[in-house]
Coordinates of N, CA and C in Angstrom, one line a residue:
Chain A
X1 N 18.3 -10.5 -4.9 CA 17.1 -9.8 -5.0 C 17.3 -8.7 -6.1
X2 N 16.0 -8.1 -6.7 CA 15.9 -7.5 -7.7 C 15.8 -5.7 -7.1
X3 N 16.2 -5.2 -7.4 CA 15.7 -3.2 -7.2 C 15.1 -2.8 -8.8
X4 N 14.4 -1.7 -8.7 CA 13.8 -1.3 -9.9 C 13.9 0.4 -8.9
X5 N 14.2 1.4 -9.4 CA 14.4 2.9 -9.1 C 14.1 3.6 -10.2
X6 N 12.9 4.6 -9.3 CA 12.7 5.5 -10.9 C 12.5 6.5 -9.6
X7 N 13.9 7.7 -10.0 CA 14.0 9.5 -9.1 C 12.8 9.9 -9.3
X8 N 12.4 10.2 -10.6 CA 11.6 11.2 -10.6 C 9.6 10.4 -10.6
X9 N 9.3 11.4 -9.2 CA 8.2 11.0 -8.6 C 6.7 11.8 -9.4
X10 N 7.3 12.6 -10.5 CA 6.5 13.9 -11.1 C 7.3 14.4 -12.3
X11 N 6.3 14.4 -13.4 CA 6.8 15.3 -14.8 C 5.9 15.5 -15.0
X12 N 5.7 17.0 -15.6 CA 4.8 17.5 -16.7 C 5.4 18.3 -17.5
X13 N 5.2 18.2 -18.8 CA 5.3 18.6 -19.9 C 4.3 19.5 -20.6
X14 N 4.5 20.2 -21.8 CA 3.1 20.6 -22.6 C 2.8 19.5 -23.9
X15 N 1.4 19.0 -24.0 CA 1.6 18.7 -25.5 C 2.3 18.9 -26.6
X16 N 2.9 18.0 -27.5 CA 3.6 17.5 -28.2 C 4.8 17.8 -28.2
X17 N 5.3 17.7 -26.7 CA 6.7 18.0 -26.4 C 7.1 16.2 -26.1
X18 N 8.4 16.5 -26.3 CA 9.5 15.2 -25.8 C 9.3 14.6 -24.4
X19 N 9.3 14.1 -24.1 CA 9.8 13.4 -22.4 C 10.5 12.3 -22.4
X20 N 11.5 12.4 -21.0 CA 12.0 10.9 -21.1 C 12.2 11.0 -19.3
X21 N 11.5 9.3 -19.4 CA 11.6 9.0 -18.1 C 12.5 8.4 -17.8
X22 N 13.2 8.2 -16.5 CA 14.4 7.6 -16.0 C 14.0 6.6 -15.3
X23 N 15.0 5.5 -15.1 CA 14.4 4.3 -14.7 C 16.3 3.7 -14.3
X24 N 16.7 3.3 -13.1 CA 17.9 2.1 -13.5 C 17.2 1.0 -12.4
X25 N 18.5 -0.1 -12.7 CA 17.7 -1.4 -12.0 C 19.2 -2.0 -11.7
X26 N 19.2 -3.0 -10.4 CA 19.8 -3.6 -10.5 C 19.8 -5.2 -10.2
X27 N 20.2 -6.2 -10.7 CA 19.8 -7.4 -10.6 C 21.6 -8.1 -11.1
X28 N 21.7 -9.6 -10.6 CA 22.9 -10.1 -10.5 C 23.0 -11.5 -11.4
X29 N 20.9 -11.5 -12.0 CA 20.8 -12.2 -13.4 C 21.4 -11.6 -14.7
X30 N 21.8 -12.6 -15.5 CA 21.9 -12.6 -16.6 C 20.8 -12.2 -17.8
X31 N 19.9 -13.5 -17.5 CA 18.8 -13.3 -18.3 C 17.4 -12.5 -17.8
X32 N 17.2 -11.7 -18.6 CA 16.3 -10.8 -17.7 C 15.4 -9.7 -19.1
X33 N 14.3 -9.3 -18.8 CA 13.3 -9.1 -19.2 C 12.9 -7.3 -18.7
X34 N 13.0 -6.1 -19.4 CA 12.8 -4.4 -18.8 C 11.6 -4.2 -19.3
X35 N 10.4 -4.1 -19.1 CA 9.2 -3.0 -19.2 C 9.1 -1.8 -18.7
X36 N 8.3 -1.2 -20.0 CA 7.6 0.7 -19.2 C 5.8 -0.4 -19.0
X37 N 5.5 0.1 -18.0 CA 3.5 0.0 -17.8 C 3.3 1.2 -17.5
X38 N 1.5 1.2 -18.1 CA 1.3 2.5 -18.2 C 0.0 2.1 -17.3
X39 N -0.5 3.1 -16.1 CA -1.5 2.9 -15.3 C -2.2 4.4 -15.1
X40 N -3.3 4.5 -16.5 CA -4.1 5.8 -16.1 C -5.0 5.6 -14.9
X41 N -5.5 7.2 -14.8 CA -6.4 7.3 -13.6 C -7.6 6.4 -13.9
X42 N -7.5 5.3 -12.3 CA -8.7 4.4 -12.2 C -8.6 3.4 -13.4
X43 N -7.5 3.3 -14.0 CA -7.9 2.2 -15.2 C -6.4 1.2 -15.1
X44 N -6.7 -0.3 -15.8 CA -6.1 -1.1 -15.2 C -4.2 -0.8 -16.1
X45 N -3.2 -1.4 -15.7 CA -1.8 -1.4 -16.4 C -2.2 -2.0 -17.7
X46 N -1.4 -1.4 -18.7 CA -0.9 -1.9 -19.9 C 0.6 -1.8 -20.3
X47 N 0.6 -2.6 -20.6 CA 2.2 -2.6 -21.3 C 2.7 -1.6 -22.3
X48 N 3.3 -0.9 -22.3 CA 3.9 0.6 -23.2 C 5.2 -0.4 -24.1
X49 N 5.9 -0.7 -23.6 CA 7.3 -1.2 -24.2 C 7.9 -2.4 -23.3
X50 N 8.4 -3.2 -24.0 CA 9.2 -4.0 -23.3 C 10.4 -4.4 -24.0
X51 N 12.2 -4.6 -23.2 CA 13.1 -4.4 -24.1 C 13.5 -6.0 -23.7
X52 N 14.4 -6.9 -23.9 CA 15.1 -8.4 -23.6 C 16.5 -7.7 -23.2
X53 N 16.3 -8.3 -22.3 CA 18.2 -8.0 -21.9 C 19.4 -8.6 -22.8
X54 N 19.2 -9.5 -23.7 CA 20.3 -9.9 -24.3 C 20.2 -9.0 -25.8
X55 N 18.9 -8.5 -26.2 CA 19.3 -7.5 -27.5 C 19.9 -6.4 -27.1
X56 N 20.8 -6.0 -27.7 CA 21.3 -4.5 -27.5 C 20.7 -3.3 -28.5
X57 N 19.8 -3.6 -29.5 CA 19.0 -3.1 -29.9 C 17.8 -2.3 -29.3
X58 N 17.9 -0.9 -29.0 CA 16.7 -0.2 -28.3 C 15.5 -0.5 -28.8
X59 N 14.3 -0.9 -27.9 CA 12.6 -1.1 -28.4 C 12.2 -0.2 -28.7
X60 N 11.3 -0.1 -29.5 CA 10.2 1.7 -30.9 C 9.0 0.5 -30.4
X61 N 8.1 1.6 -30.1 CA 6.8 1.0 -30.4 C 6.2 2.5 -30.6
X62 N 6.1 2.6 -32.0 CA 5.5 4.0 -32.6 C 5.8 5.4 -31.7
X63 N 5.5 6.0 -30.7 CA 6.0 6.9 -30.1 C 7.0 6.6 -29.2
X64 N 6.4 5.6 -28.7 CA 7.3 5.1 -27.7 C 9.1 4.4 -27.8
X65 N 10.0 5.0 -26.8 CA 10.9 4.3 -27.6 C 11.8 4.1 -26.1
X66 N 13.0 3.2 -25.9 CA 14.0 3.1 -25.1 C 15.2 3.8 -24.8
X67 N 16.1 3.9 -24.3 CA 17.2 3.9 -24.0 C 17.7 2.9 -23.0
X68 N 18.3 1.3 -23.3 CA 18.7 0.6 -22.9 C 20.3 0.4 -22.6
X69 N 20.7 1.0 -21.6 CA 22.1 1.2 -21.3 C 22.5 -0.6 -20.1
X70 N 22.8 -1.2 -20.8 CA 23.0 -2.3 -20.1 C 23.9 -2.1 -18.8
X71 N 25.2 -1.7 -19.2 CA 26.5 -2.1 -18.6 C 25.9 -1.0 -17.5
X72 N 25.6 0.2 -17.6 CA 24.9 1.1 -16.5 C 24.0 0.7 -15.6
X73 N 23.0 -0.1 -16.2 CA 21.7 -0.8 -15.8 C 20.9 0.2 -15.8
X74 N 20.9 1.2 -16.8 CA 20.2 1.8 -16.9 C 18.7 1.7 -18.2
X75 N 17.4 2.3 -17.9 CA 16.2 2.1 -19.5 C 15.5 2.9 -19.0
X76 N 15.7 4.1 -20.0 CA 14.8 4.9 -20.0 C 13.8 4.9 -20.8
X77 N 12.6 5.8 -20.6 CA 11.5 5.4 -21.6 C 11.5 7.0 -22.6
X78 N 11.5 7.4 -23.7 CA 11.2 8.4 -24.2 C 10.1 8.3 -25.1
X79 N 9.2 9.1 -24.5 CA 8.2 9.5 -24.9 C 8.0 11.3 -26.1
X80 N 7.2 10.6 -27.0 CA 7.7 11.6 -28.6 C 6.0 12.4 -28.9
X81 N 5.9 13.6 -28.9 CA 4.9 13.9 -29.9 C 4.1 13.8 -28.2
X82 N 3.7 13.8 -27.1 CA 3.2 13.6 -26.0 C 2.0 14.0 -26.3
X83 N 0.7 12.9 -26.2 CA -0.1 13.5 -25.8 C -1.4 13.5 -24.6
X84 N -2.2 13.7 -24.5 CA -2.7 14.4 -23.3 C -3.4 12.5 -22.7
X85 N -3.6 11.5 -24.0 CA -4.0 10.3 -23.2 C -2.5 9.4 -22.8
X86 N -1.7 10.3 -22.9 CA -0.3 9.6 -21.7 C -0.4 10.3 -20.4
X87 N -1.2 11.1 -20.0 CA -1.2 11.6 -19.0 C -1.3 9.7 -17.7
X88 N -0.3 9.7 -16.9 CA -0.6 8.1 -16.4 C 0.6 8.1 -15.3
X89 N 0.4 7.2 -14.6 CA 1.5 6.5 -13.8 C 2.0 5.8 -14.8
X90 N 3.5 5.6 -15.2 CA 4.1 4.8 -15.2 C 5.3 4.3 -14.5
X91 N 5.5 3.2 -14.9 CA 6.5 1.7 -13.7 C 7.3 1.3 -14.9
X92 N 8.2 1.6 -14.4 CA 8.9 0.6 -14.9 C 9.4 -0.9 -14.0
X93 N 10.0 -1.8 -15.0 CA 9.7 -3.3 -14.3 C 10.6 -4.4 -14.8
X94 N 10.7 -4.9 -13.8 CA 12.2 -5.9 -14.2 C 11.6 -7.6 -13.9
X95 N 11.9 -8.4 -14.7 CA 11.2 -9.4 -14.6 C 12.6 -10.1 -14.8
X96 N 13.1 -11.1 -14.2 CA 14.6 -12.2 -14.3 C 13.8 -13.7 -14.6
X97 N 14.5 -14.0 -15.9 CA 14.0 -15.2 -16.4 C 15.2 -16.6 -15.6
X98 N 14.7 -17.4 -15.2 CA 15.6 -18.5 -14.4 C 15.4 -20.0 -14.8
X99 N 16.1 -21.0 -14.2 CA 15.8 -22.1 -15.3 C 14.8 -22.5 -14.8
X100 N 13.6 -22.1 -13.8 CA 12.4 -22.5 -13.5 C 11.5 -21.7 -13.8
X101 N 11.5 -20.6 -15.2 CA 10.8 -20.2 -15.5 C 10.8 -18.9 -14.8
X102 N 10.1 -17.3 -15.1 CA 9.6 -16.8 -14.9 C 9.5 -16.0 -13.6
X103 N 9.9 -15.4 -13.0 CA 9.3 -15.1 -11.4 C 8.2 -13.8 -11.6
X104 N 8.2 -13.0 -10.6 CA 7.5 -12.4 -10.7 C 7.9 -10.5 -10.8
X105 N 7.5 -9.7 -11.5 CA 7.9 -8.7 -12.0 C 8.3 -7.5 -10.7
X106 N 8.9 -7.2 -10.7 CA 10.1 -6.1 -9.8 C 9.3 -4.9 -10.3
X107 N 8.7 -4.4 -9.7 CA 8.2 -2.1 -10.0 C 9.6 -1.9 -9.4
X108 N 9.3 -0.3 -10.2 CA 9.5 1.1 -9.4 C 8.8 1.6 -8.9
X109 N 9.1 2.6 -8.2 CA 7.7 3.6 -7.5 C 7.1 4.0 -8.3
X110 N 7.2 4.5 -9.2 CA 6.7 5.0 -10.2 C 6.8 6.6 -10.9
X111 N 6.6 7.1 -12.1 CA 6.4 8.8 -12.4 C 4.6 9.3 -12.6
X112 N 4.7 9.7 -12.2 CA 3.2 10.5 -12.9 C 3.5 11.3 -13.6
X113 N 3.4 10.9 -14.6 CA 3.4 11.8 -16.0 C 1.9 12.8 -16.6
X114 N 2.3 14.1 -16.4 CA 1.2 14.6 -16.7 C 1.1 15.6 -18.0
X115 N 0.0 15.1 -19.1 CA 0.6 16.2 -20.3 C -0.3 17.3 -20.2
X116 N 0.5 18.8 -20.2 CA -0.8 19.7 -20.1 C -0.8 20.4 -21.6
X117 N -2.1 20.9 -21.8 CA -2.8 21.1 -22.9 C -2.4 22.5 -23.4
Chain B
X1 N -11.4 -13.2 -26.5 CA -10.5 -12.8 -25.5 C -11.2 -11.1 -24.8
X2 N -11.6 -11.7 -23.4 CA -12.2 -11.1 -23.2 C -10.9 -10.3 -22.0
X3 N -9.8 -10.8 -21.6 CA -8.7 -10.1 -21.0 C -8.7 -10.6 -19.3
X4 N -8.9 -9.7 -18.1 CA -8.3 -10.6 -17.4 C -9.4 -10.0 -16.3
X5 N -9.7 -10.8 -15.5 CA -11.1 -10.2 -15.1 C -11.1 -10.4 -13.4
X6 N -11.7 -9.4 -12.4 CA -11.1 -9.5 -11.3 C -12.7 -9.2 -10.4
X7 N -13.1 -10.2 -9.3 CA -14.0 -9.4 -8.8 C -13.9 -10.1 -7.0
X8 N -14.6 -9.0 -6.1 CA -14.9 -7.6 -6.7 C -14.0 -6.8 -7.2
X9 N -14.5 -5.8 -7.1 CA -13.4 -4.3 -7.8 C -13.6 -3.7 -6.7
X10 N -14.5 -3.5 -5.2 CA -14.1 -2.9 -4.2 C -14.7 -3.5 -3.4
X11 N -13.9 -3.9 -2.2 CA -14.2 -4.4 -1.1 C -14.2 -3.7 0.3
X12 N -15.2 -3.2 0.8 CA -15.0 -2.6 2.6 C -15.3 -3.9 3.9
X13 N -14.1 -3.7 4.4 CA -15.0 -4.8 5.5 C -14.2 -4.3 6.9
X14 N -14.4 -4.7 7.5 CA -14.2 -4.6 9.2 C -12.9 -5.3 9.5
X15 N -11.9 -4.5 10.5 CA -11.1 -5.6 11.0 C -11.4 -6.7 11.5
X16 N -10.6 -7.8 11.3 CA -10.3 -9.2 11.8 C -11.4 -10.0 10.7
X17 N -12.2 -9.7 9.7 CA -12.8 -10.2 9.1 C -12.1 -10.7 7.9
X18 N -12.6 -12.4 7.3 CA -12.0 -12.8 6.0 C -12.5 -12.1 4.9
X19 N -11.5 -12.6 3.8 CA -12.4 -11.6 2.8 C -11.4 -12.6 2.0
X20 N -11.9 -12.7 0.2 CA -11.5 -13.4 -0.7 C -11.8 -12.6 -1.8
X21 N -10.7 -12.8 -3.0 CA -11.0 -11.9 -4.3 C -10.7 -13.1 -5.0
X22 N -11.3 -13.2 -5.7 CA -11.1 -14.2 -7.4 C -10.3 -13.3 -8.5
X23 N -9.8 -13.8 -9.5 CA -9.0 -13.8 -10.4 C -9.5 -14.7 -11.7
X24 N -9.6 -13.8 -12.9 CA -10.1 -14.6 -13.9 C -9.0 -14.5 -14.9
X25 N -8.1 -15.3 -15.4 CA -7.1 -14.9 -16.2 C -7.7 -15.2 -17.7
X26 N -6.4 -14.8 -18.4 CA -6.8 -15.0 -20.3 C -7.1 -16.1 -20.1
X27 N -7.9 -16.5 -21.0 CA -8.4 -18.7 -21.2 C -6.8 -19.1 -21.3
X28 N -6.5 -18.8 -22.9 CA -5.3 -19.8 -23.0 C -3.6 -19.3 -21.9
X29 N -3.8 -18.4 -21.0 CA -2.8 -18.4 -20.2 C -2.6 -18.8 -18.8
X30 N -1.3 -19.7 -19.3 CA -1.2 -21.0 -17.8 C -0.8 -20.1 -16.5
X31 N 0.3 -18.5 -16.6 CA 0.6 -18.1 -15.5 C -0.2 -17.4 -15.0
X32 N 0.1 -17.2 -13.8 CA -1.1 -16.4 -12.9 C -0.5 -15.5 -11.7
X33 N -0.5 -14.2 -11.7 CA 0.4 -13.9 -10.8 C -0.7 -12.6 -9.8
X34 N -0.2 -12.7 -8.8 CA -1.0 -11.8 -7.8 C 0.0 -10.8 -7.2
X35 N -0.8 -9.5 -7.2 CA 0.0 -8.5 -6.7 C -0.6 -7.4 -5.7
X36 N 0.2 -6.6 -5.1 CA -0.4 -5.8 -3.9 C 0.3 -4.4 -4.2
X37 N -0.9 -3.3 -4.4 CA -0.5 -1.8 -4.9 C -0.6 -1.0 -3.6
X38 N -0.1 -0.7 -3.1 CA -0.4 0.5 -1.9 C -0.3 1.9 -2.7
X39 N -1.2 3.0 -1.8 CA -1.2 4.2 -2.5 C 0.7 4.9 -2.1
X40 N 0.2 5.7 -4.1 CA 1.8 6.0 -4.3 C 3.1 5.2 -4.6
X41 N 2.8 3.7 -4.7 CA 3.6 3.0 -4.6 C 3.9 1.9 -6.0
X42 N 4.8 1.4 -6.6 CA 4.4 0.2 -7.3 C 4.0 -0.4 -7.2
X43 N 3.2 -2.1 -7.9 CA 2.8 -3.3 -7.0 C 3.7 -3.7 -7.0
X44 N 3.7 -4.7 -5.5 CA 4.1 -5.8 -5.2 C 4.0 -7.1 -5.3
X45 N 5.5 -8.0 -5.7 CA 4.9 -9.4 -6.5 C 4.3 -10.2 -4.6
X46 N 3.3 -10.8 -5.1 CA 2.8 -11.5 -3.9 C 2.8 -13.3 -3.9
X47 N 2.6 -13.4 -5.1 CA 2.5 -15.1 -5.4 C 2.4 -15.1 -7.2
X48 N 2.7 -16.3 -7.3 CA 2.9 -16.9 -8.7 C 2.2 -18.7 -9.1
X49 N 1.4 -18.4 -9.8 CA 1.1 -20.1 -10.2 C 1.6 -20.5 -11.8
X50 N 1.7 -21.4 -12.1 CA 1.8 -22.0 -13.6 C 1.3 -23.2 -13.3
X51 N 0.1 -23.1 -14.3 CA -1.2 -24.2 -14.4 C -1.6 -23.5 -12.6
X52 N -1.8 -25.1 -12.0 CA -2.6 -25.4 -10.8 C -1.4 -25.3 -9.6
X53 N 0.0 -25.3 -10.3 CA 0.5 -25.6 -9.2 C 1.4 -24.2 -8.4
X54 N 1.7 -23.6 -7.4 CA 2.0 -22.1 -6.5 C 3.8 -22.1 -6.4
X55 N 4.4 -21.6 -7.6 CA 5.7 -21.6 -7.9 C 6.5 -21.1 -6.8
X56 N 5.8 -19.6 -6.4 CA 6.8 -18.4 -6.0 C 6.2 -17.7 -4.7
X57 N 6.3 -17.7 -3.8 CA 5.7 -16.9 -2.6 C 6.7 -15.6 -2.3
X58 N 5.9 -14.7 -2.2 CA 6.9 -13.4 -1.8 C 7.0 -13.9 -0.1
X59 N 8.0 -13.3 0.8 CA 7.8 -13.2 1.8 C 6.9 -11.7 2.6
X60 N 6.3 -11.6 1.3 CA 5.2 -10.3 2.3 C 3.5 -11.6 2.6
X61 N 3.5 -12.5 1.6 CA 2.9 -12.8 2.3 C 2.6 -13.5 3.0
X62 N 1.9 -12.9 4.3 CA 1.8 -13.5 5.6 C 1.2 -14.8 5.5
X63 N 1.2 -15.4 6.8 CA 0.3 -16.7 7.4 C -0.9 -16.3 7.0
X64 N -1.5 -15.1 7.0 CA -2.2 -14.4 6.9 C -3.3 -14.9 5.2
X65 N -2.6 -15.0 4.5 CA -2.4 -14.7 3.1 C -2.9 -16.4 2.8
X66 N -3.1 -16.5 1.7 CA -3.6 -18.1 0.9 C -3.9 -17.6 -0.6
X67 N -3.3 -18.0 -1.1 CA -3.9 -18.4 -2.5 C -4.5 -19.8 -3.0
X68 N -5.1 -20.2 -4.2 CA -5.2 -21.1 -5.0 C -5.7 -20.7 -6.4
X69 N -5.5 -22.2 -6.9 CA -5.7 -21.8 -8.5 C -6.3 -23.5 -8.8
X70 N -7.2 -23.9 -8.1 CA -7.4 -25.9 -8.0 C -7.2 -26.5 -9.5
X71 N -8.1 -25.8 -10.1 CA -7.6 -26.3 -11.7 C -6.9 -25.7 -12.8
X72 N -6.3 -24.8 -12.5 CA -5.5 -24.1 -13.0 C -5.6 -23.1 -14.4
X73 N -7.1 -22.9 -13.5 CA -7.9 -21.8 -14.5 C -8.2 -20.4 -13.3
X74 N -8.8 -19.9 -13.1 CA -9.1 -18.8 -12.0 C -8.8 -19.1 -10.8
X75 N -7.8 -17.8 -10.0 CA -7.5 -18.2 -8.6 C -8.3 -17.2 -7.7
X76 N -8.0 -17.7 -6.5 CA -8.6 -17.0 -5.3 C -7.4 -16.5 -4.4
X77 N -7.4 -15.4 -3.8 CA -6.4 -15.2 -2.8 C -7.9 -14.7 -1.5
X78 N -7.0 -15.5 -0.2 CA -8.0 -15.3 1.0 C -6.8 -14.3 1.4
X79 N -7.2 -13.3 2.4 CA -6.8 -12.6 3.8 C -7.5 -13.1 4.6
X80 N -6.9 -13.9 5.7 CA -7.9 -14.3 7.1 C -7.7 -13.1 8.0
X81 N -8.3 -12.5 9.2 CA -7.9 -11.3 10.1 C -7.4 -10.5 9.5
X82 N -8.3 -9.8 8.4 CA -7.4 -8.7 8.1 C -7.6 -7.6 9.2
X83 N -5.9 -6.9 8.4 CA -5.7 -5.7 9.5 C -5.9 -4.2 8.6
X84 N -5.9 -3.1 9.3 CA -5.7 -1.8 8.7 C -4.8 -2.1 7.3
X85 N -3.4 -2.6 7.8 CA -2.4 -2.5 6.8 C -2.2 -3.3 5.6
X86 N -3.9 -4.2 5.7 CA -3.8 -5.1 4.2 C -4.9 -4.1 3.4
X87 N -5.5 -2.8 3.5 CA -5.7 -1.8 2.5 C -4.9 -1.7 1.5
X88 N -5.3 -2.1 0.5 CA -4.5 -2.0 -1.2 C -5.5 -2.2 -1.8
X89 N -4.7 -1.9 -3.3 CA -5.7 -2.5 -4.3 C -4.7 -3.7 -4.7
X90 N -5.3 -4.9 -5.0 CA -4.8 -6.2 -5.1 C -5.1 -6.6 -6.8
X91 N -3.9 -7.0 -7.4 CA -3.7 -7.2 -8.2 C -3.5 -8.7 -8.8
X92 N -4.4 -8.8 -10.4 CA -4.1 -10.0 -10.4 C -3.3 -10.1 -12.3
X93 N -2.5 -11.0 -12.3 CA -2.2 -10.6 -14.1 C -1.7 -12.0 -14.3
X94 N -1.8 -11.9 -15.8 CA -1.3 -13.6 -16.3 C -0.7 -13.7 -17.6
X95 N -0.2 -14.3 -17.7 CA 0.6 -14.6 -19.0 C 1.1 -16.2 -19.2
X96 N 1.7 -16.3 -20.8 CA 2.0 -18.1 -21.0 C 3.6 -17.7 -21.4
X97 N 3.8 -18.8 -21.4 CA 5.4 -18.9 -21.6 C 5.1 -19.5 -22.9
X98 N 4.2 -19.4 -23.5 CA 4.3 -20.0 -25.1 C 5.0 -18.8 -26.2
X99 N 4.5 -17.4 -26.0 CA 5.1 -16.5 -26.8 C 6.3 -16.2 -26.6
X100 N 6.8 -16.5 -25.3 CA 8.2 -16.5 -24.7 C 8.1 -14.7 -24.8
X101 N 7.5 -13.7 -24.8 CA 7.6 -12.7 -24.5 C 7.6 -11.9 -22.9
X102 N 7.3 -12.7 -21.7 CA 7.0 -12.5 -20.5 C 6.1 -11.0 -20.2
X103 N 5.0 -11.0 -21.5 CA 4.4 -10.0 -21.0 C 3.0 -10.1 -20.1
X104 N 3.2 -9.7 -19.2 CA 1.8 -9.7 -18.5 C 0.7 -9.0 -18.4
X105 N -0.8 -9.2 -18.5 CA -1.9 -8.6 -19.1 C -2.1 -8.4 -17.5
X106 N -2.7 -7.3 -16.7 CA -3.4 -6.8 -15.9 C -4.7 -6.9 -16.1
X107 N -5.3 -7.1 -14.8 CA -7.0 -7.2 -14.5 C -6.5 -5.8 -13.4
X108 N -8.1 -5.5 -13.3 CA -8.5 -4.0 -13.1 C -8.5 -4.1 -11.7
X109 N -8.0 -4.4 -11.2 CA -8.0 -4.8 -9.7 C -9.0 -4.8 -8.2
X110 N -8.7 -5.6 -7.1 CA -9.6 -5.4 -6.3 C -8.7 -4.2 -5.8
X111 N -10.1 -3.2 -4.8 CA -9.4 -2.2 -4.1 C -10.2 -3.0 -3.1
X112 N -9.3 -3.2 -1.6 CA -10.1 -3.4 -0.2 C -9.8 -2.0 0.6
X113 N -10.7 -1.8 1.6 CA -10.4 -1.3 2.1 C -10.7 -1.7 3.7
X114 N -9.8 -1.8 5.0 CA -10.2 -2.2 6.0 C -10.2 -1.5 7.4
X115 N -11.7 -1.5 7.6 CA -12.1 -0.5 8.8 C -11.7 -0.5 10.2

């Protein structure tokens, strides 16, 4: 079975400050699949970043970026320049790829991230 | 690509009553996966289809619980007798193994609630 752990239950920041969320995971697959989702108030998930377990290369998606500590099982999300429409739940999420394809995606509890103005 | 479409979006009903939500996924994506959000909480994986056929059953869900997906285009999940503790918002999301990216699009979810 898969765990996904994210401590911190609450952050807030000020606009265009740094953040970084914490996230580890543990699983006893090899091949396996890390997302950040982002779930603002009343609106549905979107995908922020997703990293592959076998690159060791950290994921950029323009602000957004990783810290992929494998051997730790650690991925954090750092968030750059913060602004006020990241204010959101996010999850991070572990998906284990198998030879039957696919299962279904492992949360965290989640952080509420809140940027204040 | 109109994204992934869920109805209703709120449901109230009474204990011990059925109740059914639909699931409309992307056109061209075969997976289909259903999920259960309690407040404060992540979701939960509940079931999984690719095409028409029901891959993956979590063991949360109960006797209680049914999915389908008959032609392997939009599914339904039933709750028969629901109770207090099947209040969530229920989730539905889909993806293809063609981009080999395993990213999953979310639909806006049903919220039930049971009285």
């Amino acid at each position: 079975a898969q765990t996904v752990t994210q401590s911190q239950p609450e952050m807030s920041v000020q606009e265009a400050e740094t953040v970084t969320l914490s996230c580890t995971y543990d699983t006893s697959e090899s091949n396996y699949y890390l997302f950040w989702y982002k779930q603002p108030p009343s609106r549905q998930m979107i995908l922020v970043i997703r990293q592959e377990a076998y690159k060791q290369q950290n994921a950029t998606e323009n602000r957004f970026s990783v810290n992929f500590q494998k051997a730790a099982k650690s991925f954090s999300l750092k968030i750059s320049d913060s602004q006020l429409g990241d204010t959101a739940m996010y999850f991070c999420a572990l998906e284990v790829v198998t030879g039957g394809g696919a299962d279904g995606l492992t949360f965290g509890k989640g952080t509420h991230l809140i940027i204040q103005p | 690509d109109t994204g992934v479409s869920q109805d209703p979006r709120h449901k109230i009903t009474k204990r011990g009553q059925n109740v059914t939500f639909r699931c409309d996924p992307i056109s061209e994506h075969n997976r289909l996966y259903w999920y259960r959000q309690t407040l404060g909480q992540g979701p939960e994986f509940l079931t999984y289809f690719q095409n028409e056929a029901q891959l993956e059953k979590s063991r949360l869900l109960s006797d209680r619980f049914s999915a389908e997906r008959p032609k392997g285009s939009f599914s339904t999940l039933e709750i028969q007798r629901t109770e207090q503790g099947d209040s969530a918002m229920y989730l539905c999301a889909s993806d293809t193994e063609l981009t080999g990216s395993y990213e999953q699009y979310f639909g806006p979810g049903t919220r039930l609630t049971v009285t």
